[in-house]
PDB file of N, CA, C and O in Angstrom:
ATOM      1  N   UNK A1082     109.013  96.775 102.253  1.00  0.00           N
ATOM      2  CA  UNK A1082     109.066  97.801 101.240  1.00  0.00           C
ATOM      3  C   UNK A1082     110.521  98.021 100.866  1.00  0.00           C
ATOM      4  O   UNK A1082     111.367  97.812 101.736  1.00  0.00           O
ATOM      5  N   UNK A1083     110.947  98.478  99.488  1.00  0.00           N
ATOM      6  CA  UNK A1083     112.392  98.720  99.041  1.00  0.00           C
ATOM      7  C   UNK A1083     112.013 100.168  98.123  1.00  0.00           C
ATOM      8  O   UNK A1083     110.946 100.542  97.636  1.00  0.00           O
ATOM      9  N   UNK A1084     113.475 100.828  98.128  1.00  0.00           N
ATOM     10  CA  UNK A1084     113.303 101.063  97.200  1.00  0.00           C
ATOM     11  C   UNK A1084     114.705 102.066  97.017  1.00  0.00           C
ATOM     12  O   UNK A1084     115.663 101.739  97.718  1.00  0.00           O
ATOM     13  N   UNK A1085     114.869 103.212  96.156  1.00  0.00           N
ATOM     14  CA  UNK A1085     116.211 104.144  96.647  1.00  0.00           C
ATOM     15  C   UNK A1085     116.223 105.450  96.729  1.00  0.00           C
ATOM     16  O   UNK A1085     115.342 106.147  96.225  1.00  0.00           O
ATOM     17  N   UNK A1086     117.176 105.885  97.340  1.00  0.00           N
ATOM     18  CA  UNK A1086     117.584 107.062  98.262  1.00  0.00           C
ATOM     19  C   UNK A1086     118.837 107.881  98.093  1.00  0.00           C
ATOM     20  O   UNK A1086     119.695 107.433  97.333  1.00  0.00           O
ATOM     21  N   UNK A1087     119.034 108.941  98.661  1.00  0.00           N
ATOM     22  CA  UNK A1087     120.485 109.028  98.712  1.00  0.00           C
ATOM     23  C   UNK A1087     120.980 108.610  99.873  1.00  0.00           C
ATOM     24  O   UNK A1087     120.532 108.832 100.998  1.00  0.00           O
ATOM     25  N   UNK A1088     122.347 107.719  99.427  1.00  0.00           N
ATOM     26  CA  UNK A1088     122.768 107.016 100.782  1.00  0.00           C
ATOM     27  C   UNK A1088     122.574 107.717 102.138  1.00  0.00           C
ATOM     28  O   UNK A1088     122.130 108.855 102.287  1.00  0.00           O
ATOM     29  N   UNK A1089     122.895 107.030 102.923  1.00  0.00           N
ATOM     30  CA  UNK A1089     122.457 107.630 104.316  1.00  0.00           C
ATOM     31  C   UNK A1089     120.938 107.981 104.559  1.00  0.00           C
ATOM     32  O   UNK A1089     120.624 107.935 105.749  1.00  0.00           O
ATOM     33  N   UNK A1090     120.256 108.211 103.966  1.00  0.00           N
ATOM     34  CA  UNK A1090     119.266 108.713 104.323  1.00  0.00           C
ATOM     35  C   UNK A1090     117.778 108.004 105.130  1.00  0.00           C
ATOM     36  O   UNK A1090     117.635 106.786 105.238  1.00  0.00           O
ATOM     37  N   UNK A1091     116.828 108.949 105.610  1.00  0.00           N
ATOM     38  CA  UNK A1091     116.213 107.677 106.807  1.00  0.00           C
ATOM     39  C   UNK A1091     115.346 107.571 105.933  1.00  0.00           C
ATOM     40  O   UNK A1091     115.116 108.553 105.228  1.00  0.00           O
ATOM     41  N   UNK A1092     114.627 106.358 105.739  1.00  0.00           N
ATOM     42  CA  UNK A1092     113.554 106.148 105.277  1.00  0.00           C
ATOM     43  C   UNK A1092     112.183 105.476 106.094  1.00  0.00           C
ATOM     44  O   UNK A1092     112.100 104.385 106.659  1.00  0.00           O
ATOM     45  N   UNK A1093     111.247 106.448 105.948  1.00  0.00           N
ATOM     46  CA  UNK A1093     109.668 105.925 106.920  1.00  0.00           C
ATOM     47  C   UNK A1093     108.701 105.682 105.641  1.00  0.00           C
ATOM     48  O   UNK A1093     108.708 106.287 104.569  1.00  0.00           O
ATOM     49  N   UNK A1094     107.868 104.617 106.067  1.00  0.00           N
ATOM     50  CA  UNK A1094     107.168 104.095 105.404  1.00  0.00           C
ATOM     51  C   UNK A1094     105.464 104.605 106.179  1.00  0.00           C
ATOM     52  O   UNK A1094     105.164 104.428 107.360  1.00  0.00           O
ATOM     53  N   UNK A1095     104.791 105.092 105.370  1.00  0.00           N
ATOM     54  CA  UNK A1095     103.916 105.235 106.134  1.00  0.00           C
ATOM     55  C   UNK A1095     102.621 104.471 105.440  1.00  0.00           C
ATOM     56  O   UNK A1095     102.599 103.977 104.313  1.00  0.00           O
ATOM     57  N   UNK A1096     101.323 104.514 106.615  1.00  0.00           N
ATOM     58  CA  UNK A1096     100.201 104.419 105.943  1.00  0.00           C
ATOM     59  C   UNK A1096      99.176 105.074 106.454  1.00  0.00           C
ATOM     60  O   UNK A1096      98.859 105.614 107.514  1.00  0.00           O
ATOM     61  N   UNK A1097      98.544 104.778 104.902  1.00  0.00           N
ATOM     62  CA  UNK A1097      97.415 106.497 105.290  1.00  0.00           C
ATOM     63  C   UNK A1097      96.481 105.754 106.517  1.00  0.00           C
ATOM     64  O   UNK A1097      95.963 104.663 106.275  1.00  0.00           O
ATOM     65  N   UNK A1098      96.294 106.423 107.871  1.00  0.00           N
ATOM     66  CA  UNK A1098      95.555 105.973 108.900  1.00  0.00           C
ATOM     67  C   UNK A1098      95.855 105.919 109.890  1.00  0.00           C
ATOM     68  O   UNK A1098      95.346 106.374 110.914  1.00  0.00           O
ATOM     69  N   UNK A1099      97.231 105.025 109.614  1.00  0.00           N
ATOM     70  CA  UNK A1099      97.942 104.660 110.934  1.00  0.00           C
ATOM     71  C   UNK A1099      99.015 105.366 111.508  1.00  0.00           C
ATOM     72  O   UNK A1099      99.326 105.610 112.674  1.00  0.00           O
ATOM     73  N   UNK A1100      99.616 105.697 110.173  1.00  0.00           N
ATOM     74  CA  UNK A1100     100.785 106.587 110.644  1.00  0.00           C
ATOM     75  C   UNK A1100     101.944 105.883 110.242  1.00  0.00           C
ATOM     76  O   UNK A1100     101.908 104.945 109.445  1.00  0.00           O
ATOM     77  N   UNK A1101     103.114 106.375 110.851  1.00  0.00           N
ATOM     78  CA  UNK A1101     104.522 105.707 110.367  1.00  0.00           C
ATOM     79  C   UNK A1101     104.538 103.653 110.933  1.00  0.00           C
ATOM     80  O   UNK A1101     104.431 103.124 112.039  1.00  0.00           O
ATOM     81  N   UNK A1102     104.711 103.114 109.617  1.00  0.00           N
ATOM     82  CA  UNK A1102     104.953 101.637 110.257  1.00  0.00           C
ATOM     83  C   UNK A1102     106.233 100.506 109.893  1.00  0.00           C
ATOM     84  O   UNK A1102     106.189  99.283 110.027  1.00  0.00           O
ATOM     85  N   UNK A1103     107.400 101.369 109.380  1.00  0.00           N
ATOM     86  CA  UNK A1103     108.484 100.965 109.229  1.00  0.00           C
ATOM     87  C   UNK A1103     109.658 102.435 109.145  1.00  0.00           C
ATOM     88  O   UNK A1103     109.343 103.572 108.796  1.00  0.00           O
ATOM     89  N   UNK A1104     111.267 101.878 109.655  1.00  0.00           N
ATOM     90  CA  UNK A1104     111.462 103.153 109.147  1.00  0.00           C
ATOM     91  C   UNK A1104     113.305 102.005 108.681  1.00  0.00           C
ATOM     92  O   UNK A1104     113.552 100.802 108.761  1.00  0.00           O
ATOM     93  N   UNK A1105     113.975 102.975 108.324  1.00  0.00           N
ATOM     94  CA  UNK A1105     115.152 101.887 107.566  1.00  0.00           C
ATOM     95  C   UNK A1105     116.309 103.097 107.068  1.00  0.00           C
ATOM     96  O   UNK A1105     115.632 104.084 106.777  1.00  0.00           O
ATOM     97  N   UNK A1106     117.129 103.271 106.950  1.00  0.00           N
ATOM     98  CA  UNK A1106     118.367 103.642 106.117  1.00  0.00           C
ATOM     99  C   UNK A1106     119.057 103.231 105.304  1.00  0.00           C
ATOM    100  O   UNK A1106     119.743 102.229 105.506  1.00  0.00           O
ATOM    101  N   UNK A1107     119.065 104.014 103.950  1.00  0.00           N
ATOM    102  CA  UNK A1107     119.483 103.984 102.693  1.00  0.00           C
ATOM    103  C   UNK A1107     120.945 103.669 102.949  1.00  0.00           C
ATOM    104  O   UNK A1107     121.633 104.284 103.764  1.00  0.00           O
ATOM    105  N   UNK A1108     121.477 102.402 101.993  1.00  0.00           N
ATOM    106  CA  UNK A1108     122.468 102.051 102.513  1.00  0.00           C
ATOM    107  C   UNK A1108     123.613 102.434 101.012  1.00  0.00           C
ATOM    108  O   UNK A1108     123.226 102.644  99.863  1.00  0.00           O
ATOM    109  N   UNK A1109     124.994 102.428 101.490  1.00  0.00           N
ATOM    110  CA  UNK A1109     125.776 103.305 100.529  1.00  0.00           C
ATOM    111  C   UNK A1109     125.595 103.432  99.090  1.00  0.00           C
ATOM    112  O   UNK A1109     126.346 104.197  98.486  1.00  0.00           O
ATOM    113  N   UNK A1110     124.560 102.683  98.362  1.00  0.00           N
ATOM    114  CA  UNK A1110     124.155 102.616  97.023  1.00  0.00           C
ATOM    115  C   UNK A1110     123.004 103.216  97.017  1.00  0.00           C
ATOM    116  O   UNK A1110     122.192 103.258  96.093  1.00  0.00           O
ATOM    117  N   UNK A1111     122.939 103.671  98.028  1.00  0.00           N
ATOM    118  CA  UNK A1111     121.473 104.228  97.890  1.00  0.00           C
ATOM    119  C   UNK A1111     120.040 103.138  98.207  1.00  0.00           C
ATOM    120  O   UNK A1111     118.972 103.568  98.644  1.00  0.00           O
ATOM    121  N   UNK A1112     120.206 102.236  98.004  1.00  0.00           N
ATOM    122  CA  UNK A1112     119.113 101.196  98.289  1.00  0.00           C
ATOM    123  C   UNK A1112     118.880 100.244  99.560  1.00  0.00           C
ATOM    124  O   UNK A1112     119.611  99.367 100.019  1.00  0.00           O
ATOM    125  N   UNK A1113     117.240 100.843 100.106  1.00  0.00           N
ATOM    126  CA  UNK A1113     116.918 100.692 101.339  1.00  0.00           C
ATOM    127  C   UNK A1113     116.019  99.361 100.886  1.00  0.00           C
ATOM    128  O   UNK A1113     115.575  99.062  99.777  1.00  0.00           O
ATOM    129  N   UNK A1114     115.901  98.510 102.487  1.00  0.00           N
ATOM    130  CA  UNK A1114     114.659  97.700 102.677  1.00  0.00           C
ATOM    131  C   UNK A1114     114.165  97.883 103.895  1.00  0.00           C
ATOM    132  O   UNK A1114     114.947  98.225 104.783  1.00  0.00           O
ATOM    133  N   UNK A1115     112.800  97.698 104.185  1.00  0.00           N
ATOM    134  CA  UNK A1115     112.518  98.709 105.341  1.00  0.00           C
ATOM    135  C   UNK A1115     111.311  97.239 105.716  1.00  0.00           C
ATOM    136  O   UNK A1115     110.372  96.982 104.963  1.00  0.00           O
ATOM    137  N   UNK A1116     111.595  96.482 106.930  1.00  0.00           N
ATOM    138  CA  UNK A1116     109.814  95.962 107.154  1.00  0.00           C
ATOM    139  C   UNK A1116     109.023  96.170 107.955  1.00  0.00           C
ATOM    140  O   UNK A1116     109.317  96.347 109.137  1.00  0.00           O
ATOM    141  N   UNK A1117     107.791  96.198 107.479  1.00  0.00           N
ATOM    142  CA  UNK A1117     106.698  96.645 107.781  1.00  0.00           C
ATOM    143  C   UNK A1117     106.444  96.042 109.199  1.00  0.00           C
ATOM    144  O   UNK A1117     106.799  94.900 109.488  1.00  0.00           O
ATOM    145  N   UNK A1118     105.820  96.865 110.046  1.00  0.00           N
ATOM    146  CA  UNK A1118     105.064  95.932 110.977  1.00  0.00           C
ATOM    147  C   UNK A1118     104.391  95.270 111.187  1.00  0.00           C
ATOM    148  O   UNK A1118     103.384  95.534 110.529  1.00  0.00           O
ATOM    149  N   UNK A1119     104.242  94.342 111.839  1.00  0.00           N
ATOM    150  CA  UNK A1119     103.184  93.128 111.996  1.00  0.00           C
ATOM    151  C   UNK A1119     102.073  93.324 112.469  1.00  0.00           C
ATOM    152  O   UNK A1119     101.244  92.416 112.529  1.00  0.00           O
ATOM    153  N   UNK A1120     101.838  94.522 112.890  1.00  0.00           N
ATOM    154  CA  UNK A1120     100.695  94.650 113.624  1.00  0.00           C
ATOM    155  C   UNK A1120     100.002  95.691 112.427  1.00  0.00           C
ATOM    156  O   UNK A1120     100.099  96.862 112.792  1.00  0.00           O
ATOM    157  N   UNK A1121      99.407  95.556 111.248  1.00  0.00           N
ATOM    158  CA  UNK A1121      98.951  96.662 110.468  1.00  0.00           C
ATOM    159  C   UNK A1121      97.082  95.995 110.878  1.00  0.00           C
ATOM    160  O   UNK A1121      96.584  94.922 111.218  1.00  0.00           O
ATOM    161  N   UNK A1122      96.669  97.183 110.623  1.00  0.00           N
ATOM    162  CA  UNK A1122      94.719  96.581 110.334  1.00  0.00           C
ATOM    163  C   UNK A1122      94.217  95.927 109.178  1.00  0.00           C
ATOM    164  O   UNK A1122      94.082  96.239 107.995  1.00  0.00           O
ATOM    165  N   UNK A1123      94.080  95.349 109.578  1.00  0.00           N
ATOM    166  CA  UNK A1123      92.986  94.373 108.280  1.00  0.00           C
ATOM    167  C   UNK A1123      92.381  95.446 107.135  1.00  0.00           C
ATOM    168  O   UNK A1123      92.163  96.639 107.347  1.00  0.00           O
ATOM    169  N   UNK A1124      92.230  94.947 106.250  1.00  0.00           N
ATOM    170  CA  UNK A1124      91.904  96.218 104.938  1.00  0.00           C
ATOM    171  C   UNK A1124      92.539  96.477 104.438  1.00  0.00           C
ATOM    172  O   UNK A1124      93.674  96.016 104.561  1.00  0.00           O
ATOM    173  N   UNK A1125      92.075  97.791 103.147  1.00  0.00           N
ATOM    174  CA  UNK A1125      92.998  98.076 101.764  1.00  0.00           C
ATOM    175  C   UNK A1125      93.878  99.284 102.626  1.00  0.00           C
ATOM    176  O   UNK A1125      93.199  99.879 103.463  1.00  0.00           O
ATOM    177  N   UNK A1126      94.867  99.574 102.544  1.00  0.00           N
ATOM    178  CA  UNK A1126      95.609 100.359 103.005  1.00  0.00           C
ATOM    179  C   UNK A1126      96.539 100.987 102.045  1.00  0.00           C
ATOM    180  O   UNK A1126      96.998 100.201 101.216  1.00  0.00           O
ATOM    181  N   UNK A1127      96.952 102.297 101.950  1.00  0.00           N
ATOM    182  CA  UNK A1127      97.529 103.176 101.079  1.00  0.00           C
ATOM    183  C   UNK A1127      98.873 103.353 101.963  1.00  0.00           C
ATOM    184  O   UNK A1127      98.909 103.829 103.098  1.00  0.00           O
ATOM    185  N   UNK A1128     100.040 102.842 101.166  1.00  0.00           N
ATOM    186  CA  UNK A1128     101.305 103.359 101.732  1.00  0.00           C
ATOM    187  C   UNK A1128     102.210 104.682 100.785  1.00  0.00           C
ATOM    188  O   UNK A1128     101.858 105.037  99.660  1.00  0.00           O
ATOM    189  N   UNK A1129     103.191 105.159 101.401  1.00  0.00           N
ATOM    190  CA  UNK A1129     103.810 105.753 101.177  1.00  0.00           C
ATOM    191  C   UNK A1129     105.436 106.134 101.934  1.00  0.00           C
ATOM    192  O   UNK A1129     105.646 106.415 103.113  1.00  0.00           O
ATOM    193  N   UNK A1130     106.416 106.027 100.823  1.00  0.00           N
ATOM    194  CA  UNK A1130     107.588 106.471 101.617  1.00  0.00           C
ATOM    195  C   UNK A1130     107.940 107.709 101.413  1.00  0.00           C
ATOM    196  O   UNK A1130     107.693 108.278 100.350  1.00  0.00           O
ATOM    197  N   UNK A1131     108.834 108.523 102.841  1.00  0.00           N
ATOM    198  CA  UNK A1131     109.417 109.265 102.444  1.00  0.00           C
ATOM    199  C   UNK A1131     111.024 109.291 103.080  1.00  0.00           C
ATOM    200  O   UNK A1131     111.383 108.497 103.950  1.00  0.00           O
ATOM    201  N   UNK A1132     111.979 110.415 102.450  1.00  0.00           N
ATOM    202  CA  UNK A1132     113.228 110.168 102.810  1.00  0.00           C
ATOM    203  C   UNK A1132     113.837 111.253 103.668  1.00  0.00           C
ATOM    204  O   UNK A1132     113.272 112.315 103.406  1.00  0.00           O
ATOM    205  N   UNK A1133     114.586 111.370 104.408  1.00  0.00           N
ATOM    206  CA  UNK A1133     115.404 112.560 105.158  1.00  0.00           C
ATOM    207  C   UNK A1133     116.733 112.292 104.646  1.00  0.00           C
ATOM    208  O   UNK A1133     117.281 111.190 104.662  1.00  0.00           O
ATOM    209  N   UNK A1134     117.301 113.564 104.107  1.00  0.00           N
ATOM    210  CA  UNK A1134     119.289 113.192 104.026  1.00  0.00           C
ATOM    211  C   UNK A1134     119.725 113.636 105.106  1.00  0.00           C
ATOM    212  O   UNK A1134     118.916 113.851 106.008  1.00  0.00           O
ATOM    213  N   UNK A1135     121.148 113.898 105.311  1.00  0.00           N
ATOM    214  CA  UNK A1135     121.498 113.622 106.811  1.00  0.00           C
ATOM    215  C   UNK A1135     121.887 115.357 106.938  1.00  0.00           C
ATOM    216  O   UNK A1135     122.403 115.757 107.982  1.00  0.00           O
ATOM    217  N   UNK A1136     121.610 116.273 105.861  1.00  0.00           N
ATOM    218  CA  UNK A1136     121.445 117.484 105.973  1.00  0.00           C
ATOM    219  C   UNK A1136     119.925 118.256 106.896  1.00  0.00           C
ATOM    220  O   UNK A1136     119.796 119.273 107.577  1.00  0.00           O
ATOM    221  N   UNK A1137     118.793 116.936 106.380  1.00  0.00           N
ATOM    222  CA  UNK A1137     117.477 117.058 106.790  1.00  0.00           C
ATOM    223  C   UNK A1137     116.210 117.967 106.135  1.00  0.00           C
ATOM    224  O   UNK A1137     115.211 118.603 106.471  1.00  0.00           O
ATOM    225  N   UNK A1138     117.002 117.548 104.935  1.00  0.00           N
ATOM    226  CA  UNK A1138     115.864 118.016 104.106  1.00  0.00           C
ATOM    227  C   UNK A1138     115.261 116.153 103.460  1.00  0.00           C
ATOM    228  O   UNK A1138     115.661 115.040 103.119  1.00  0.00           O
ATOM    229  N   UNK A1139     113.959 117.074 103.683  1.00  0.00           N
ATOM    230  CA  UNK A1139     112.770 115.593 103.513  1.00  0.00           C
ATOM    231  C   UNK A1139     112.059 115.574 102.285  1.00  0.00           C
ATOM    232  O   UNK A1139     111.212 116.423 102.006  1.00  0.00           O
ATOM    233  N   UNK A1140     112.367 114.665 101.567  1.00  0.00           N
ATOM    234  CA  UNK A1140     111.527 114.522 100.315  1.00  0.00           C
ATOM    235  C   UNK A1140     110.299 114.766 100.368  1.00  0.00           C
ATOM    236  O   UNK A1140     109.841 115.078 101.467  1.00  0.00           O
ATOM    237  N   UNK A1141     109.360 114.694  99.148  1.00  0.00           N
ATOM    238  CA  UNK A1141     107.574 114.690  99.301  1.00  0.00           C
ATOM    239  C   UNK A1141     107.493 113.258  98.925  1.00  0.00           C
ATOM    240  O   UNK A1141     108.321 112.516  98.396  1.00  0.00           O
ATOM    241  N   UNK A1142     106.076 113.034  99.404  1.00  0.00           N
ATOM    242  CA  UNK A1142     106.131 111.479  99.663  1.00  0.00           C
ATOM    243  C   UNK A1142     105.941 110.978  98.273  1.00  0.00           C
ATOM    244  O   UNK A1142     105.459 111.659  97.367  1.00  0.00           O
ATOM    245  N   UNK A1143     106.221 110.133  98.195  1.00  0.00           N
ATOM    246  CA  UNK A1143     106.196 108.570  97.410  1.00  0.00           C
ATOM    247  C   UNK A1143     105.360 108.633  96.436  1.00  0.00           C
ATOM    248  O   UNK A1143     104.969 109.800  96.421  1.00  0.00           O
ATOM    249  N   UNK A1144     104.786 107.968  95.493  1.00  0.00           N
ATOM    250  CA  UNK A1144     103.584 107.750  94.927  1.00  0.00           C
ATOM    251  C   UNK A1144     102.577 107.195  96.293  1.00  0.00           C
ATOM    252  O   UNK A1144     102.884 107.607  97.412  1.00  0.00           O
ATOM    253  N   UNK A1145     101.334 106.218  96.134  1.00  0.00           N
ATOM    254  CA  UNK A1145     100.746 105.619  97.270  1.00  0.00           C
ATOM    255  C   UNK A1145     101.137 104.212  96.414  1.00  0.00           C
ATOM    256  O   UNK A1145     101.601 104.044  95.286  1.00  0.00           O
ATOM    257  N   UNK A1146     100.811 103.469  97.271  1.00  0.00           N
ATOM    258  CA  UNK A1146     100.789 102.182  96.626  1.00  0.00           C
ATOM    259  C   UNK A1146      99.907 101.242  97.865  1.00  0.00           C
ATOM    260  O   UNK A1146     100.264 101.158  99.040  1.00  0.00           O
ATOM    261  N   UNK A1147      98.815 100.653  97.327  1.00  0.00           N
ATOM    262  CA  UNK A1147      97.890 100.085  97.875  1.00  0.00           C
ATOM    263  C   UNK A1147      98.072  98.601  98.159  1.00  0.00           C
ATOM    264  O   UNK A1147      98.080  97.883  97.159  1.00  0.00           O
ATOM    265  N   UNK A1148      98.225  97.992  99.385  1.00  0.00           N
ATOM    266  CA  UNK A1148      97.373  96.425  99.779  1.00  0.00           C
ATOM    267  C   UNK A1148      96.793  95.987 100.843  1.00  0.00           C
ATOM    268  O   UNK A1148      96.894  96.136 102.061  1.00  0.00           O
ATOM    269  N   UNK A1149      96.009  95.275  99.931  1.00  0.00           N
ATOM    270  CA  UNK A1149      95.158  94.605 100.598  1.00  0.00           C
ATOM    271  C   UNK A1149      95.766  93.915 102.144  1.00  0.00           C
ATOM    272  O   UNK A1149      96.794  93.287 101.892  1.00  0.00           O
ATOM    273  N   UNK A1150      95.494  93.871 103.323  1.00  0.00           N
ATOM    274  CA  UNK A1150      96.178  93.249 104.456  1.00  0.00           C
ATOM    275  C   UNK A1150      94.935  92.100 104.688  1.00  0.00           C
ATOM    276  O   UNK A1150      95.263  90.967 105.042  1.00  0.00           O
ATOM    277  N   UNK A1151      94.033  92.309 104.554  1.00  0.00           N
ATOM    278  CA  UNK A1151      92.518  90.921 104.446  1.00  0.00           C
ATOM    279  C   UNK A1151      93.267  89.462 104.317  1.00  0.00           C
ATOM    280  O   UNK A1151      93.832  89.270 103.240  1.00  0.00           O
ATOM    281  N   UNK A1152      93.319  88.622 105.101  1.00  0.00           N
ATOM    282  CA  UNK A1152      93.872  86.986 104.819  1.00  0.00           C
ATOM    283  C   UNK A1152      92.025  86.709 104.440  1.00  0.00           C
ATOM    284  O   UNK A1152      91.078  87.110 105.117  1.00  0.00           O
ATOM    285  N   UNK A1153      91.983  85.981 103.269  1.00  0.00           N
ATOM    286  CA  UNK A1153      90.817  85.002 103.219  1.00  0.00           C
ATOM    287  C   UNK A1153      90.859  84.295 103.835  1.00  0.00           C
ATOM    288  O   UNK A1153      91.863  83.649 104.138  1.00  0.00           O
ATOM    289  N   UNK A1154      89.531  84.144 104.327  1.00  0.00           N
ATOM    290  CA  UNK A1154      89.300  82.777 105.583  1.00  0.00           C
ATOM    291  C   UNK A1154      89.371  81.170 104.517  1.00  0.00           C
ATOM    292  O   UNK A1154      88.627  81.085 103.541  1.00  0.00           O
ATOM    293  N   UNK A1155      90.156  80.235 104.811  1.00  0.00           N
ATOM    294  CA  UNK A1155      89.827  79.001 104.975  1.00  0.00           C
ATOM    295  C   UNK A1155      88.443  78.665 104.332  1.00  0.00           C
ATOM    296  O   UNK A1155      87.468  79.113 104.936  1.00  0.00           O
ATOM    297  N   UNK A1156      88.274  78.142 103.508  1.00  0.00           N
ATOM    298  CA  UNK A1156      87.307  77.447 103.105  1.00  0.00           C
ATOM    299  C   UNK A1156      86.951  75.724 103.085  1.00  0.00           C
ATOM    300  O   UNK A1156      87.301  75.296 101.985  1.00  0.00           O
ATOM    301  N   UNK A1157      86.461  74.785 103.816  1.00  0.00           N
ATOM    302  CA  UNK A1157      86.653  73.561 103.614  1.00  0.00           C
ATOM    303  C   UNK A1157      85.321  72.659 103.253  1.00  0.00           C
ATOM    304  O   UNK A1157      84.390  72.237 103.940  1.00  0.00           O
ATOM    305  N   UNK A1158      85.648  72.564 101.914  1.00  0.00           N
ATOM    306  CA  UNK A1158      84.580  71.911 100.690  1.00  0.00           C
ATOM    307  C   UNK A1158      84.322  70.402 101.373  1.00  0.00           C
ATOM    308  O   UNK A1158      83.172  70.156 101.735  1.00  0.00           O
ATOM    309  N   UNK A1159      85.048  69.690 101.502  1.00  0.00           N
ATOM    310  CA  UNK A1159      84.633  68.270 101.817  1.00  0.00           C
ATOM    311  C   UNK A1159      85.472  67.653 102.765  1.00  0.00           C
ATOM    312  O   UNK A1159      86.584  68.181 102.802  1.00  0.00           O
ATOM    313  N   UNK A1160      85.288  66.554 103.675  1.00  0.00           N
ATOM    314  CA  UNK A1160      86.208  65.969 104.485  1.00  0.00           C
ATOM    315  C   UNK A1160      86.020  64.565 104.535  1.00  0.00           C
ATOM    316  O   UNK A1160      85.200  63.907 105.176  1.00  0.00           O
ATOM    317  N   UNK A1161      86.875  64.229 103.787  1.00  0.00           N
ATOM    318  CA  UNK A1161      87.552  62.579 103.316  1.00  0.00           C
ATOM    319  C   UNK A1161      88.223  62.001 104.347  1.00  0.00           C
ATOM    320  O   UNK A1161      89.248  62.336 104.942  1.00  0.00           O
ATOM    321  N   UNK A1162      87.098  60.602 104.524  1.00  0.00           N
ATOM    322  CA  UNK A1162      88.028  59.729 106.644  1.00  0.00           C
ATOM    323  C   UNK A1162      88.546  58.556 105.401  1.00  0.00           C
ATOM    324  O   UNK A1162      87.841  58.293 104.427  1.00  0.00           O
ATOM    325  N   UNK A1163      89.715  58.019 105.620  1.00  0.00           N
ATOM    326  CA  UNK A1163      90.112  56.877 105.138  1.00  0.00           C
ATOM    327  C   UNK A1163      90.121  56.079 105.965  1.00  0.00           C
ATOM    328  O   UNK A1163      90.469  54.927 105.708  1.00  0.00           O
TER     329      UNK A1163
END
């Protein structure tokens, strides 16, 4: 996830379910990248960030922004022996 901040500030990424699954600091331009964990659940999942400045006042969260974590299985149509 990316996105910006006022410098310094912490940024958590959350999702609706699980709870916090990245967290990152806004770097002197203001612009964070934060990654996600590897361990999320399978399914549509709703994220959201929010920010702390180093005063500690905390933004309201994010818009949501939704994905899919589902890998399609493998499908194998035909198997060609040469």
């Amino acid at each position: 996830a990316s996105g910006t901040a006022v410098a310094g500030s912490t940024v958590l990424i959350s999702a609706e379910g699980v709870g916090v699954v990245g967290q990152g600091v806004a770097g002197s331009s203001g612009r964070w990248i934060v990654p996600l964990s590897a361990s999320l659940p399978t399914g549509s999942l709703s994220f959201t960030a929010t920010a702390k400045d180093l005063a500690g006042n905390e933004s309201a969260p994010s818009a949501a922004y939704v994905i899919n974590t589902t890998l399609a299985t493998p499908r194998i149509s035909a198997v060609n022996q040469d």
